[in-house]
C-alpha cells in the first residue's frame, strides 16, 4: 500500500511528470483501500477470514504485476487502486478484533495496532 510513496521520485522521473501528477497513484490506492474496506469487511462477515485474505493476496499480486507492466500513468494509477483494494483486507478486521480483545486501555491498544501499520509502511 505504501510502496508508491517510497517510489514517488522514481515514478515522477519514469513518466516525466510533475510531483502533483505522480501523487495520483497514491490517491487511487487510498480510494481502493476505502472501497476494499467495505467490500472485504462484508465478505469477511459472511465467509470468515480465509476467503478474503486469499482474495486480497491475489488482488495484490495482480495489482503489482499491473503496476510493473504499466506504460502510462493512468495504467499505473489504476493498478494502485487494485493494490489499495487488495491491501484493505487486513487493517479493518485487525482493528475490529483488537478492539474486542481489550476492555481496559482499548484506545491505547487500537492506537498501537494502527501505528504499526504506518511504521511498517
Coordinates of C-alpha atoms in Angstrom, one line a residue:
X1 CA 0.0 0.0 0.0
X2 CA 2.8 2.4 0.8
X3 CA 5.2 1.3 -2.0
X4 CA 4.2 4.1 -4.4
X5 CA 5.1 6.8 -1.8
X6 CA 8.6 5.3 -1.4
X7 CA 9.0 5.2 -5.2
X8 CA 7.5 8.7 -5.8
X9 CA 10.7 10.3 -7.2
X10 CA 11.2 7.3 -9.5
X11 CA 7.6 7.4 -10.7
X12 CA 8.0 11.1 -11.4
X13 CA 11.1 10.6 -13.5
X14 CA 9.9 7.5 -15.2
X15 CA 6.8 9.1 -16.6
X16 CA 8.3 12.6 -16.9
X17 CA 5.6 14.2 -14.8
X18 CA 5.4 16.8 -12.0
X19 CA 5.0 15.7 -8.4
X20 CA 1.3 16.5 -8.3
X21 CA 0.6 14.1 -11.1
X22 CA 2.9 11.5 -9.6
X23 CA 0.7 11.5 -6.5
X24 CA -2.3 10.2 -8.4
X25 CA -1.5 6.5 -7.9
X26 CA -1.4 7.0 -4.1
X27 CA -4.7 8.8 -4.2
X28 CA -6.3 5.9 -6.2
X29 CA -4.6 3.4 -3.8
X30 CA -6.4 5.1 -0.9
X31 CA -9.7 5.1 -2.7
X32 CA -9.2 1.4 -3.4
X33 CA -8.4 0.9 0.2
X34 CA -11.6 2.6 1.3
X35 CA -13.7 0.7 -1.1
X36 CA -12.0 -2.6 -0.3
X37 CA -12.5 -2.0 3.4
X38 CA -16.3 -2.0 2.9
X39 CA -16.4 -4.9 0.4
X40 CA -13.8 -7.1 2.2
X41 CA -15.5 -6.4 5.6
X42 CA -18.8 -7.6 4.3
X43 CA -17.2 -10.6 2.7
X44 CA -15.3 -11.4 5.9
X45 CA -18.5 -11.3 7.9
X46 CA -20.2 -13.8 5.6
X47 CA -17.5 -16.3 4.9
X48 CA -14.7 -15.8 7.5
X49 CA -11.1 -14.7 7.2
X50 CA -9.6 -17.3 4.8
X51 CA -11.5 -16.3 1.6
X52 CA -11.0 -12.5 1.9
X53 CA -7.3 -12.9 2.8
X54 CA -6.8 -15.2 -0.2
X55 CA -8.7 -12.8 -2.5
X56 CA -6.6 -9.9 -1.1
X57 CA -3.3 -11.7 -1.8
X58 CA -4.4 -12.5 -5.3
X59 CA -5.5 -8.9 -5.8
X60 CA -2.2 -7.6 -4.5
X61 CA -0.3 -9.8 -6.9
X62 CA -2.4 -8.7 -9.9
X63 CA -2.1 -5.0 -8.9
X64 CA 1.7 -5.2 -8.5
X65 CA 2.0 -7.1 -11.8
X66 CA -0.1 -4.4 -13.5
X67 CA 2.0 -1.6 -12.0
X68 CA 5.2 -3.3 -13.1
X69 CA 4.0 -3.6 -16.7
X70 CA 2.3 -0.1 -16.9
X71 CA 3.4 2.1 -19.8
X72 CA 1.3 5.1 -18.8
X73 CA 0.5 7.0 -15.6
X74 CA -3.2 6.1 -15.9
X75 CA -2.5 2.4 -16.1
X76 CA 0.0 2.7 -13.2
X77 CA -2.6 4.6 -11.1
X78 CA -5.4 2.1 -11.8
X79 CA -3.0 -0.7 -10.8
X80 CA -2.5 1.1 -7.5
X81 CA -6.3 1.3 -7.0
X82 CA -6.2 -2.5 -7.2
X83 CA -3.3 -2.7 -4.8
X84 CA -5.2 -0.5 -2.3
X85 CA -8.3 -2.7 -2.7
X86 CA -6.2 -5.9 -2.0
X87 CA -4.4 -4.4 1.0
X88 CA -7.6 -3.4 2.7
X89 CA -8.4 -6.9 3.8
X90 CA -6.2 -6.9 6.9
X91 CA -6.5 -3.5 8.6
X92 CA -10.3 -3.4 9.2
X93 CA -10.6 -6.8 10.7
X94 CA -7.5 -6.3 12.7
X95 CA -8.9 -3.1 14.2
X96 CA -12.2 -4.8 14.9
X97 CA -10.5 -7.7 16.6
X98 CA -8.1 -5.7 18.7
X99 CA -10.9 -3.5 20.0
X100 CA -12.7 -6.6 21.2
X101 CA -9.7 -8.1 23.0
X102 CA -9.1 -5.3 25.4
X103 CA -11.6 -3.9 27.9
X104 CA -9.2 -1.6 29.7
X105 CA -6.8 0.5 27.7
X106 CA -8.8 -0.2 24.5
X107 CA -7.8 3.1 23.0
X108 CA -4.1 2.5 23.5
X109 CA -4.4 -1.0 22.0
X110 CA -6.1 0.3 18.9
X111 CA -3.6 3.2 18.6
X112 CA -0.6 0.9 18.9
X113 CA -2.1 -1.5 16.4
X114 CA -2.9 1.2 13.8
X115 CA 0.5 2.8 14.4
X116 CA 2.2 -0.5 13.5
X117 CA 0.6 -0.2 10.0
X118 CA 2.2 3.1 9.5
X119 CA 5.6 2.1 10.9
X120 CA 5.6 -0.9 8.7
X121 CA 4.9 1.3 5.7

